[in-house]
Amino acid sequence: MARANNYLIQAQQAKTRFLTYDQEKLIKKFNLQSDDQFLYLTMLYKQYRLSRTTGDLERLEDESWQDANTFEELLTLLDLLCDSRDDRYLTNRWQNMQTFGLQFHQNLLEDRADPFASRIDQEPEFLHRAVSALGAEGIAGGDMGYAFELFDGLRIGLLFWHGDEEFFPRVRYLWDENAKQYIRYETMYYAVNLLHQRISEAAAK
């Protein structure tokens, strides 16, 4: 419960911080569609609208707007929108996600079972269906590799290796080497969790 409450506090803090920004500058910075009530954005292949007066987030589903104030969606989108640098640019060179963090984080998840990787290992078509539905691009590396656009041209790379008698199946995440001009390291984990959700949704259709 404490953790859930902490998430709610962080989400409300992010909304409050968004409301302090010059929204006209954000519109120009990202070339956003807008009206008096909302800013309109695309993140991970979904359309969103962000309230200009409350910071509440909604997602377009089946031609109707649904509440999207989940921790991953709200924190990822507001981090990208509010904290990315004005002079940001992509190099189109991939870097392992964990190398963006402290040395403690590097290879932190490499040596334990990953339920997401295990599902792909058992049902590769699960990932193939999602890639086809979303229009993700193939990239080199692993037994399978794809890039999924997150926001503003910034992509998340996903490399997958099947398991064997010695190693668990593995997924590694890649980002452009300038990704921290767009998003904080901690928020990368929220974005990856959101990518898992999007892949699962797309594969189920």
Backbone as ProteinMPNN parsed JSONL, in Angstrom:
{"seq_chain_A": "MARANNYLIQAQQAKTRFLTYDQEKLIKKFNLQSDDQFLYLTMLYKQYRLSRTTGDLERLEDESWQDANTFEELLTLLDLLCDSRDDRYLTNRWQNMQTFGLQFHQNLLEDRADPFASRIDQEPEFLHRAVSALGAEGIAGGDMGYAFELFDGLRIGLLFWHGDEEFFPRVRYLWDENAKQYIRYETMYYAVNLLHQRISEAAAK", "coords_chain_A": {"N_chain_A": [[0.819, -1.201, 0.0], [1.958, 1.232, 0.793], [3.801, 1.597, -1.222], [2.114, 1.902, -3.436], [0.827, 4.26, -2.687], [3.013, 5.968, -2.77], [3.532, 5.973, -5.512], [1.218, 7.29, -6.384], [1.627, 9.779, -5.253], [3.967, 10.601, -6.61], [2.953, 10.704, -9.218], [1.04, 12.767, -8.997], [2.721, 14.865, -8.337], [4.155, 15.073, -10.709], [2.152, 15.918, -12.486], [1.511, 18.404, -11.331], [3.929, 19.723, -11.68], [4.073, 19.816, -14.48], [2.066, 21.69, -14.994], [3.298, 24.054, -14.388], [4.843, 24.709, -16.51], [5.539, 26.555, -19.532], [3.164, 26.173, -21.746], [2.8, 26.836, -24.4], [5.371, 26.959, -25.356], [6.067, 24.274, -25.134], [4.322, 23.17, -27.016], [5.341, 24.28, -29.372], [7.931, 23.268, -29.259], [7.644, 20.506, -29.66], [6.028, 20.425, -31.835], [3.199, 20.094, -31.51], [-0.278, 19.154, -31.774], [-3.045, 21.06, -30.596], [-5.659, 22.416, -28.479], [-7.9, 24.617, -26.719], [-8.258, 23.117, -24.441], [-6.653, 20.765, -24.395], [-3.436, 19.164, -24.955], [-2.219, 17.28, -27.67], [-0.785, 14.146, -28.264], [1.462, 11.541, -29.404], [2.464, 8.418, -28.233], [4.317, 5.522, -28.1], [2.781, 4.344, -30.194], [0.167, 4.97, -29.582], [-2.534, 7.303, -29.333], [-2.736, 10.21, -27.362], [-4.201, 12.58, -25.06], [-3.582, 15.467, -23.168], [-4.591, 17.153, -20.365], [-4.757, 20.643, -20.19], [-5.276, 22.051, -17.946], [-5.388, 20.428, -15.668], [-3.479, 18.414, -15.914], [-4.2, 15.801, -16.264], [-4.275, 12.664, -17.985], [-5.36, 11.137, -20.988], [-6.184, 8.359, -23.107], [-6.68, 7.4, -26.49], [-8.971, 5.03, -27.363], [-10.55, 2.807, -29.418], [-11.955, 4.902, -30.665], [-12.817, 6.481, -28.541], [-12.108, 8.475, -25.66], [-10.133, 7.354, -23.008], [-9.35, 6.997, -19.512], [-5.958, 7.492, -18.706], [-4.161, 7.66, -16.645], [-2.136, 6.006, -15.612], [0.737, 4.882, -13.79], [3.076, 4.304, -15.333], [2.431, 5.34, -17.902], [1.81, 8.091, -17.439], [4.084, 9.132, -16.009], [6.171, 8.545, -17.802], [5.43, 9.937, -20.168], [5.226, 12.636, -19.269], [7.802, 13.093, -18.365], [9.268, 12.891, -20.761], [8.058, 14.984, -22.166], [8.411, 17.302, -20.588], [11.065, 17.37, -19.608], [12.966, 16.835, -21.564], [15.758, 17.949, -23.459], [16.17, 21.136, -25.076], [18.033, 21.192, -27.098], [18.238, 18.597, -27.934], [19.236, 15.645, -29.704], [19.383, 12.824, -31.92], [21.713, 10.159, -32.315], [21.537, 7.814, -33.641], [22.931, 5.592, -32.889], [23.138, 2.675, -31.059], [22.905, 1.949, -27.518], [23.422, -0.103, -24.703], [20.842, -0.27, -22.356], [21.35, -0.455, -19.549], [23.863, 0.602, -19.207], [23.533, 3.282, -19.048], [23.019, 3.868, -16.458], [24.083, 3.767, -12.973], [27.081, 1.978, -12.003], [26.243, -0.079, -10.357], [23.815, -0.865, -11.426], [24.406, -2.15, -13.785], [24.107, -5.025, -15.722], [22.341, -6.034, -13.866], [19.95, -7.433, -14.156], [20.587, -9.604, -15.652], [21.118, -12.233, -14.885], [18.947, -13.691, -13.97], [15.714, -15.289, -14.07], [13.443, -14.06, -16.476], [10.181, -13.255, -16.816], [8.947, -12.096, -19.074], [10.81, -12.503, -21.155], [10.803, -15.278, -21.06], [8.238, -15.87, -21.955], [8.374, -15.048, -24.639], [10.309, -16.855, -25.485], [8.963, -19.277, -25.261], [6.839, -18.842, -26.95], [7.429, -17.597, -29.713], [5.892, -16.429, -31.718], [4.25, -14.706, -30.405], [5.724, -12.304, -30.029], [6.209, -11.739, -32.72], [3.617, -11.247, -33.734], [2.958, -8.887, -32.383], [4.934, -7.122, -33.319], [4.275, -7.015, -36.034], [1.689, -5.878, -35.861], [2.212, -3.382, -34.713], [4.075, -2.259, -36.371], [6.826, -2.203, -35.959], [10.397, -1.873, -36.45], [12.925, -4.032, -37.769], [16.069, -4.798, -36.211], [19.626, -5.345, -36.02], [21.094, -8.059, -34.196], [21.054, -10.37, -31.424], [18.762, -13.22, -31.234], [16.395, -12.343, -32.159], [15.515, -9.046, -33.084], [14.223, -5.798, -32.569], [13.011, -2.431, -33.108], [11.157, -0.017, -31.41], [9.167, 2.827, -31.684], [9.127, 5.337, -29.288], [8.641, 8.156, -28.591], [8.711, 11.297, -30.204], [10.617, 10.545, -32.125], [12.458, 9.087, -30.653], [13.56, 5.849, -29.934], [13.017, 2.538, -28.598], [15.113, -0.14, -28.421], [14.882, -3.659, -28.739], [16.357, -6.631, -27.979], [16.422, -10.128, -28.305], [17.268, -13.294, -26.934], [17.104, -16.786, -27.244], [16.732, -19.264, -24.649], [18.876, -21.827, -23.179], [20.377, -24.906, -21.983], [22.131, -23.787, -20.211], [21.676, -21.065, -19.915], [19.199, -18.624, -19.061], [16.41, -17.564, -21.151], [16.803, -14.363, -22.699], [16.187, -10.848, -22.66], [17.346, -7.828, -23.886], [17.589, -4.305, -23.601], [17.89, -1.491, -25.669], [18.957, 1.882, -26.221], [19.147, 5.003, -27.978], [22.344, 6.519, -27.983], [22.245, 9.119, -27.091], [20.054, 9.221, -25.474], [19.541, 10.183, -22.885], [19.278, 12.855, -23.196], [16.682, 13.1, -23.71], [15.173, 11.609, -21.86], [15.062, 10.559, -18.45], [17.252, 8.241, -16.735], [15.979, 6.586, -14.806], [13.356, 6.732, -15.662], [13.433, 5.344, -18.013], [12.977, 2.699, -17.304], [10.264, 2.75, -16.632], [9.255, 3.27, -19.155], [10.002, 0.943, -20.518], [8.435, -0.947, -19.158], [5.948, -0.037, -19.997], [6.218, -0.551, -22.719], [6.205, -3.376, -22.655], [3.511, -3.773, -21.949], [2.268, -2.677, -24.211], [3.157, -4.377, -26.254], [2.03, -6.81, -25.423], [-0.713, -6.179, -25.599], [-0.943, -5.642, -28.358], [-0.22, -8.109, -29.46], [-2.344, -9.653, -28.704], [-4.453, -9.001, -30.3]], "CA_chain_A": [[0.0, 0.0, 0.0], [2.836, 2.393, 0.851], [4.384, 1.789, -2.543], [1.061, 2.439, -4.286], [0.642, 5.655, -2.31], [4.167, 6.706, -3.271], [3.31, 6.156, -6.934], [0.202, 8.328, -6.55], [2.268, 11.052, -4.922], [4.849, 10.961, -7.713], [2.124, 11.064, -10.367], [0.468, 14.086, -8.762], [3.817, 15.824, -8.418], [4.471, 15.26, -12.124], [1.087, 16.756, -13.046], [1.675, 19.759, -10.811], [5.107, 20.306, -12.331], [3.696, 20.107, -15.865], [1.242, 22.897, -15.036], [4.152, 25.231, -14.229], [5.575, 24.933, -17.754], [4.938, 27.356, -20.593], [2.637, 25.165, -22.663], [3.01, 27.26, -25.786], [6.73, 26.55, -25.706], [6.04, 22.823, -25.342], [3.648, 22.945, -28.301], [6.298, 24.612, -30.434], [9.097, 22.385, -29.131], [7.337, 19.178, -30.192], [5.097, 20.557, -32.961], [2.014, 19.378, -31.046], [-1.629, 19.639, -31.986], [-3.602, 21.516, -29.318], [-6.796, 23.321, -28.456], [-7.938, 25.319, -25.441], [-8.342, 22.181, -23.32], [-5.728, 19.628, -24.401], [-2.328, 18.921, -25.864], [-2.398, 15.962, -28.284], [0.528, 13.542, -28.436], [1.547, 10.115, -29.709], [3.512, 7.713, -27.502], [4.263, 4.074, -28.308], [1.743, 3.974, -31.17], [-1.149, 5.33, -29.086], [-2.84, 8.723, -29.275], [-3.052, 10.704, -26.024], [-4.431, 14.006, -24.863], [-3.158, 15.895, -21.847], [-5.37, 18.321, -19.953], [-3.938, 21.831, -19.966], [-5.634, 22.663, -16.657], [-5.214, 19.494, -14.555], [-2.4, 17.454, -16.152], [-4.731, 14.449, -16.434], [-3.932, 12.056, -19.26], [-6.336, 10.219, -21.574], [-5.717, 7.595, -24.255], [-7.74, 7.115, -27.447], [-9.215, 3.601, -27.554], [-11.798, 2.549, -30.144], [-12.578, 6.195, -30.964], [-13.273, 7.187, -27.351], [-11.009, 8.791, -24.755], [-10.147, 6.588, -21.767], [-8.386, 7.435, -18.507], [-4.62, 6.927, -18.917], [-3.31, 8.14, -15.572], [-1.331, 4.953, -15.01], [2.05, 5.382, -13.396], [4.03, 4.231, -16.437], [2.074, 6.254, -18.985], [1.891, 9.487, -17.022], [5.45, 9.523, -15.687], [6.995, 8.499, -19.008], [5.082, 11.007, -21.094], [5.552, 13.95, -18.723], [9.259, 13.21, -18.355], [9.666, 13.2, -22.134], [7.526, 16.273, -22.587], [8.867, 18.439, -19.783], [12.471, 17.374, -19.222], [13.904, 16.66, -22.673], [16.514, 19.172, -23.729], [15.824, 21.856, -26.306], [19.035, 20.901, -28.127], [18.344, 17.145, -28.042], [19.343, 15.067, -31.046], [19.67, 11.397, -31.942], [22.905, 9.763, -33.068], [21.234, 6.538, -34.31], [23.856, 4.551, -32.414], [22.513, 2.032, -29.911], [23.665, 1.712, -26.295], [22.705, -0.943, -23.743], [20.135, 0.57, -21.394], [21.903, -0.463, -18.203], [25.09, 1.393, -19.143], [23.188, 4.668, -18.757], [22.872, 4.03, -15.025], [25.26, 3.577, -12.15], [27.719, 0.677, -12.169], [25.436, -1.049, -9.621], [22.711, -1.34, -12.233], [24.839, -2.861, -14.972], [23.888, -6.475, -15.703], [21.567, -6.36, -12.68], [18.875, -8.359, -14.457], [21.051, -10.541, -16.662], [21.338, -13.589, -14.394], [17.768, -14.27, -13.353], [14.636, -15.562, -15.023], [12.625, -12.909, -16.864], [8.919, -13.804, -17.335], [8.682, -11.576, -20.418], [11.683, -13.25, -22.066], [10.353, -16.673, -21.076], [7.06, -15.977, -22.807], [8.832, -15.005, -26.031], [11.021, -18.103, -25.732], [7.974, -20.344, -25.414], [5.894, -18.506, -28.024], [8.005, -16.511, -30.512], [4.864, -15.769, -32.512], [3.738, -13.627, -29.555], [6.444, -11.088, -30.389], [6.013, -11.478, -34.148], [2.296, -10.633, -33.916], [3.018, -7.507, -31.899], [5.765, -6.356, -34.25], [3.484, -6.804, -37.24], [0.583, -4.966, -35.57], [2.703, -2.053, -34.378], [4.936, -1.737, -37.429], [8.189, -2.015, -35.467], [11.443, -2.145, -37.435], [13.944, -4.985, -37.367], [17.436, -4.335, -35.996], [20.592, -6.437, -35.922], [21.502, -8.495, -32.876], [20.222, -11.355, -30.767], [18.034, -14.127, -32.114], [15.42, -11.44, -32.757], [15.756, -7.673, -32.658], [13.267, -4.835, -33.117], [13.006, -1.086, -32.54], [9.806, 0.507, -31.227], [9.237, 4.264, -31.434], [8.505, 5.776, -28.039], [8.129, 9.521, -28.656], [9.598, 12.311, -30.782], [11.705, 9.878, -32.831], [13.247, 8.258, -29.742], [13.129, 4.46, -30.033], [13.52, 1.518, -27.673], [15.528, -1.36, -29.093], [14.675, -4.902, -27.982], [17.067, -7.805, -28.488], [16.007, -11.345, -27.604], [18.022, -14.538, -27.13], [16.487, -17.993, -26.693], [17.458, -19.915, -23.573], [19.386, -23.183, -23.388], [20.566, -25.605, -20.714], [23.006, -23.009, -19.332], [21.264, -19.676, -19.745], [17.799, -18.258, -19.226], [16.14, -16.66, -22.272], [17.161, -13.008, -22.301], [15.847, -9.659, -23.426], [18.162, -6.654, -23.572], [16.982, -3.091, -24.148], [18.844, -0.528, -26.2], [18.493, 3.238, -26.47], [20.118, 5.866, -28.635], [23.352, 6.925, -27.007], [21.865, 10.428, -26.571], [18.703, 9.095, -24.907], [19.367, 10.963, -21.658], [18.845, 14.192, -23.571], [15.233, 12.988, -23.868], [14.49, 10.897, -20.787], [15.947, 10.183, -17.351], [17.536, 6.806, -16.669], [14.944, 5.9, -14.037], [12.129, 6.699, -16.457], [13.586, 4.31, -19.035], [12.347, 1.48, -16.8], [8.82, 2.916, -16.793], [8.97, 3.152, -20.589], [10.111, -0.471, -20.875], [7.22, -1.601, -18.656], [4.867, 0.355, -20.898], [6.43, -1.31, -23.951], [5.691, -4.731, -22.4], [2.054, -3.711, -22.029], [1.853, -2.428, -25.592], [3.412, -5.606, -27.007], [1.008, -7.801, -25.028], [-1.987, -5.751, -26.185], [-0.903, -5.793, -29.826], [-0.171, -9.539, -29.771], [-3.637, -10.268, -28.388], [-5.479, -8.607, -31.271]], "C_chain_A": [[0.859, 1.259, 0.0], [3.432, 2.687, -0.509], [3.352, 2.388, -3.497], [0.832, 3.908, -3.983], [1.793, 6.517, -2.813], [4.038, 6.962, -4.763], [2.296, 7.276, -7.184], [0.782, 9.706, -6.266], [3.16, 11.514, -6.064], [4.058, 11.407, -8.94], [1.537, 12.458, -10.193], [1.539, 15.171, -8.826], [4.179, 16.113, -9.868], [3.421, 16.137, -12.803], [1.258, 18.211, -12.614], [2.844, 20.472, -11.476], [4.804, 20.674, -13.78], [2.94, 21.429, -15.955], [2.047, 24.175, -14.829], [4.879, 25.583, -15.525], [4.797, 25.855, -18.682], [4.462, 26.391, -21.675], [2.805, 25.549, -24.119], [4.414, 26.895, -26.257], [6.797, 25.046, -25.953], [5.392, 22.48, -26.682], [4.61, 23.19, -29.449], [7.471, 23.638, -30.439], [8.866, 21.044, -29.8], [6.361, 19.217, -31.369], [3.786, 19.819, -32.675], [0.73, 19.997, -31.58], [-2.201, 20.028, -30.621], [-4.898, 22.273, -29.552], [-6.821, 23.967, -27.078], [-7.871, 24.373, -24.244], [-7.197, 21.177, -23.235], [-4.521, 19.86, -25.299], [-2.475, 17.497, -26.38], [-1.031, 15.405, -28.664], [0.386, 12.084, -28.857], [2.712, 9.52, -28.931], [3.297, 6.217, -27.66], [3.0, 3.667, -29.076], [0.323, 4.239, -30.678], [-1.3, 6.849, -29.08], [-3.257, 9.091, -27.851], [-3.485, 12.163, -26.096], [-4.205, 14.332, -23.392], [-3.887, 17.182, -21.485], [-4.45, 19.49, -19.632], [-4.227, 22.483, -18.622], [-5.406, 21.751, -15.462], [-3.997, 18.582, -14.7], [-2.878, 16.031, -16.288], [-4.506, 13.964, -17.862], [-5.028, 11.089, -19.697], [-5.748, 9.596, -22.833], [-6.895, 7.29, -25.172], [-7.82, 5.615, -27.691], [-10.567, 3.428, -28.237], [-12.633, 3.823, -30.293], [-13.208, 6.876, -29.755], [-12.081, 7.383, -26.411], [-11.194, 8.082, -23.42], [-9.086, 7.134, -20.81], [-7.048, 6.725, -18.721], [-3.648, 7.398, -17.844], [-2.606, 6.997, -14.844], [0.062, 5.505, -14.731], [3.005, 5.41, -14.591], [3.712, 5.245, -17.533], [2.316, 7.709, -18.591], [3.329, 9.928, -16.778], [6.346, 9.521, -16.923], [6.695, 9.676, -19.914], [5.481, 12.375, -20.544], [7.053, 14.161, -18.611], [9.761, 13.59, -19.748], [9.266, 14.613, -22.53], [8.211, 17.437, -21.879], [10.38, 18.51, -19.604], [13.451, 17.152, -20.37], [14.533, 18.005, -23.037], [16.052, 19.828, -25.031], [16.782, 21.502, -27.443], [19.231, 19.394, -28.321], [18.523, 16.722, -29.509], [19.738, 13.602, -30.909], [20.908, 11.12, -32.766], [22.648, 8.534, -33.933], [22.288, 5.478, -34.044], [23.285, 4.001, -31.11], [23.474, 1.902, -28.745], [22.805, 0.881, -25.353], [22.11, -0.066, -22.647], [20.841, 0.656, -20.051], [23.187, 0.338, -18.089], [24.805, 2.876, -18.936], [23.156, 4.929, -17.254], [24.187, 3.896, -14.294], [25.831, 2.18, -12.37], [26.917, -0.417, -11.474], [24.365, -1.668, -10.496], [23.156, -2.244, -13.392], [24.749, -4.36, -14.763], [23.076, -6.936, -14.497], [20.544, -7.447, -12.947], [19.305, -9.503, -15.378], [21.007, -11.993, -16.184], [20.14, -14.187, -13.664], [16.671, -14.424, -14.392], [13.791, -14.315, -15.226], [11.333, -13.453, -17.466], [8.606, -13.333, -18.756], [9.528, -12.322, -21.451], [11.237, -14.699, -22.167], [9.13, -16.838, -21.966], [7.45, -15.948, -24.281], [9.517, -16.307, -26.404], [10.04, -19.235, -26.018], [7.039, -20.107, -26.595], [6.452, -17.337, -28.844], [6.965, -15.748, -31.328], [4.202, -14.638, -31.727], [4.402, -12.302, -29.917], [6.23, -10.741, -31.853], [4.671, -10.801, -34.414], [2.314, -9.166, -33.507], [3.809, -6.621, -32.85], [4.992, -6.032, -35.517], [2.376, -5.777, -37.012], [1.064, -3.542, -35.351], [3.538, -1.429, -35.491], [6.344, -1.441, -36.948], [9.196, -2.435, -36.535], [12.43, -3.175, -36.894], [15.293, -4.318, -37.189], [18.336, -5.543, -35.803], [20.885, -6.755, -34.463], [20.532, -9.486, -32.278], [19.661, -12.369, -31.738], [16.886, -13.402, -32.807], [15.719, -10.045, -32.236], [14.814, -6.715, -33.35], [13.425, -3.492, -32.407], [11.582, -0.557, -32.553], [9.901, 1.999, -30.923], [8.457, 4.622, -30.178], [7.844, 7.135, -28.211], [9.174, 10.4, -29.332], [10.81, 11.695, -31.483], [12.57, 8.986, -31.968], [12.693, 6.839, -29.731], [13.716, 3.619, -28.895], [13.884, 0.296, -28.507], [15.343, -2.556, -28.181], [15.414, -6.021, -28.689], [16.695, -9.011, -27.634], [16.919, -12.504, -27.962], [17.239, -15.691, -26.511], [17.364, -18.569, -25.58], [17.995, -21.275, -23.995], [19.636, -23.811, -22.019], [21.415, -24.803, -19.73], [22.46, -21.622, -19.008], [19.749, -19.54, -19.869], [17.613, -17.521, -20.551], [16.314, -15.222, -21.804], [16.543, -11.975, -23.235], [16.762, -8.538, -22.958], [17.54, -5.454, -24.267], [18.071, -2.1, -24.525], [18.161, 0.828, -26.377], [19.557, 3.974, -27.281], [21.101, 6.39, -27.598], [23.102, 8.33, -26.446], [20.512, 10.397, -25.857], [18.496, 9.952, -23.664], [19.164, 12.447, -21.941], [17.313, 14.261, -23.669], [14.539, 12.509, -22.59], [15.496, 10.541, -19.708], [16.121, 8.662, -17.306], [16.437, 6.054, -15.929], [13.664, 5.738, -14.861], [12.227, 5.691, -17.596], [12.909, 3.015, -18.596], [10.824, 1.57, -16.892], [8.436, 2.718, -18.26], [9.042, 1.699, -21.051], [8.895, -1.247, -20.369], [6.025, -1.273, -19.539], [4.991, -0.366, -22.236], [5.939, -2.742, -23.793], [4.171, -4.757, -22.539], [1.593, -3.563, -23.478], [2.052, -3.671, -26.46], [2.346, -6.651, -26.694], [-0.35, -7.46, -25.624], [-2.022, -6.006, -27.68], [-0.915, -7.276, -30.225], [-1.509, -10.209, -29.571], [-4.707, -9.956, -29.428], [-5.519, -9.567, -32.455]], "O_chain_A": [[0.551, 2.231, -0.689], [3.562, 3.842, -0.914], [3.676, 3.282, -4.279], [0.662, 4.716, -4.896], [1.586, 7.657, -3.23], [4.39, 8.041, -5.24], [2.483, 8.105, -8.074], [0.468, 10.678, -6.954], [3.121, 12.682, -6.449], [4.436, 12.362, -9.619], [1.534, 13.25, -11.135], [1.283, 16.271, -9.315], [4.475, 17.253, -10.223], [3.763, 17.003, -13.608], [1.161, 19.128, -13.429], [2.769, 21.658, -11.795], [5.231, 21.727, -14.255], [3.151, 22.203, -16.89], [1.536, 25.27, -15.068], [5.474, 26.657, -15.622], [3.569, 25.929, -18.629], [5.27, 25.855, -22.433], [2.939, 24.681, -24.98], [4.617, 26.561, -27.425], [7.492, 24.589, -26.861], [5.866, 21.597, -27.396], [4.683, 22.397, -30.388], [7.947, 23.233, -31.5], [9.769, 20.498, -30.435], [5.918, 18.172, -31.846], [3.321, 19.022, -33.49], [0.655, 21.204, -31.81], [-1.883, 19.402, -29.61], [-5.196, 22.708, -30.665], [-5.841, 23.867, -26.34], [-7.473, 24.781, -23.153], [-6.806, 20.774, -22.139], [-4.567, 20.631, -26.258], [-2.821, 16.597, -25.615], [-0.222, 16.085, -29.296], [-0.67, 11.474, -28.689], [3.822, 10.053, -28.963], [2.211, 5.708, -27.382], [2.26, 2.774, -28.663], [-0.635, 3.777, -31.298], [-0.339, 7.584, -28.854], [-4.031, 8.375, -27.215], [-3.181, 12.879, -27.051], [-4.586, 13.574, -22.5], [-3.81, 18.175, -22.207], [-3.479, 19.341, -18.889], [-3.495, 23.379, -18.202], [-5.245, 22.241, -14.344], [-3.527, 18.029, -13.705], [-2.058, 15.122, -16.415], [-4.541, 14.742, -18.815], [-5.557, 10.324, -18.89], [-4.936, 10.203, -23.53], [-7.982, 6.96, -24.7], [-6.864, 5.001, -28.164], [-11.598, 3.845, -27.71], [-13.845, 3.821, -30.079], [-14.048, 7.761, -29.919], [-11.164, 6.563, -26.373], [-12.242, 8.179, -22.782], [-8.061, 7.663, -21.238], [-7.007, 5.507, -18.896], [-2.45, 7.521, -18.098], [-2.49, 7.01, -13.618], [0.502, 6.469, -15.357], [3.666, 6.419, -14.835], [4.606, 5.927, -18.034], [2.952, 8.463, -19.327], [3.753, 10.97, -17.276], [7.192, 10.403, -17.073], [7.616, 10.345, -20.383], [6.022, 13.196, -21.285], [7.531, 15.287, -18.748], [10.578, 14.499, -19.895], [10.04, 15.342, -23.15], [8.549, 18.44, -22.507], [10.928, 19.603, -19.462], [14.659, 17.27, -20.168], [13.899, 19.055, -22.928], [15.604, 19.155, -25.96], [16.394, 21.509, -28.611], [20.273, 18.963, -28.816], [18.016, 17.373, -30.422], [20.345, 13.195, -29.918], [21.137, 11.761, -33.792], [23.422, 8.234, -34.842], [22.513, 4.585, -34.861], [22.989, 4.752, -30.181], [24.683, 1.765, -28.928], [21.606, 1.124, -25.218], [22.799, 0.781, -22.079], [20.923, 1.738, -19.469], [23.572, 0.721, -16.984], [25.725, 3.651, -18.676], [23.253, 6.077, -16.821], [25.26, 3.908, -14.897], [25.135, 1.297, -12.871], [26.902, -1.558, -11.936], [24.032, -2.844, -10.346], [22.354, -3.017, -13.915], [25.241, -4.899, -13.772], [23.12, -8.114, -14.143], [20.287, -8.289, -12.085], [18.466, -10.282, -15.83], [20.872, -12.9, -17.005], [20.297, -15.084, -12.836], [16.688, -13.785, -15.445], [13.466, -13.605, -14.274], [11.377, -14.06, -18.536], [8.058, -14.094, -19.553], [9.022, -12.725, -22.498], [11.287, -15.289, -23.247], [9.002, -17.846, -22.66], [6.927, -16.724, -25.082], [9.332, -16.812, -27.511], [10.265, -20.051, -26.913], [6.51, -21.055, -27.175], [5.996, -16.205, -28.686], [7.134, -14.559, -31.6], [3.654, -13.711, -32.323], [3.721, -11.292, -30.093], [6.083, -9.568, -32.194], [4.593, -9.882, -35.229], [1.757, -8.311, -34.195], [3.4, -5.499, -33.149], [5.047, -4.908, -36.015], [2.143, -4.911, -37.855], [0.394, -2.593, -35.759], [3.69, -0.209, -35.547], [6.996, -0.532, -37.463], [8.891, -3.245, -37.409], [12.733, -3.186, -35.701], [15.633, -3.387, -37.918], [17.868, -6.631, -35.466], [20.923, -5.87, -33.609], [19.338, -9.461, -32.577], [20.025, -12.39, -32.914], [16.458, -13.787, -33.894], [16.127, -9.878, -31.086], [14.616, -6.793, -34.562], [13.9, -3.417, -31.274], [10.887, -0.632, -33.566], [10.626, 2.402, -30.014], [7.29, 4.262, -30.025], [6.638, 7.271, -28.008], [10.37, 10.27, -29.072], [11.904, 12.257, -31.439], [13.35, 8.195, -32.499], [11.492, 6.643, -29.54], [14.754, 3.945, -28.321], [13.039, -0.24, -29.223], [15.616, -2.477, -26.983], [15.139, -6.326, -29.85], [16.658, -8.932, -26.406], [17.298, -12.685, -29.119], [16.764, -15.585, -25.38], [18.58, -18.383, -25.573], [17.616, -21.808, -25.038], [19.158, -23.301, -21.006], [21.421, -25.105, -18.536], [22.749, -21.069, -17.947], [19.105, -20.23, -20.659], [18.562, -16.906, -21.039], [16.013, -14.895, -20.656], [16.4, -12.202, -24.436], [16.929, -8.331, -21.756], [17.028, -5.566, -25.38], [19.04, -1.903, -23.792], [16.962, 0.912, -26.643], [20.729, 3.599, -27.265], [20.721, 6.67, -26.462], [23.689, 8.695, -25.427], [19.895, 11.443, -25.658], [17.379, 10.404, -23.413], [18.903, 13.219, -21.018], [16.731, 15.345, -23.706], [13.436, 12.959, -22.278], [16.654, 10.254, -20.009], [15.269, 7.905, -17.77], [16.007, 4.992, -16.38], [12.977, 4.721, -14.76], [11.201, 5.23, -18.095], [12.33, 2.308, -19.421], [10.164, 0.577, -17.197], [7.428, 2.083, -18.569], [8.239, 1.269, -21.879], [8.378, -2.113, -21.076], [5.185, -2.135, -19.8], [3.982, -0.753, -22.826], [5.316, -3.277, -24.71], [3.614, -5.655, -23.171], [0.657, -4.231, -23.916], [1.212, -3.981, -27.305], [1.822, -7.3, -27.599], [-1.062, -8.344, -26.099], [-3.006, -6.523, -28.209], [-1.547, -7.65, -31.213], [-1.79, -11.23, -30.2], [-5.764, -10.588, -29.432], [-6.324, -9.387, -33.369]]}, "name": "protein", "num_of_chains": 1, "seq": "MARANNYLIQAQQAKTRFLTYDQEKLIKKFNLQSDDQFLYLTMLYKQYRLSRTTGDLERLEDESWQDANTFEELLTLLDLLCDSRDDRYLTNRWQNMQTFGLQFHQNLLEDRADPFASRIDQEPEFLHRAVSALGAEGIAGGDMGYAFELFDGLRIGLLFWHGDEEFFPRVRYLWDENAKQYIRYETMYYAVNLLHQRISEAAAK"}
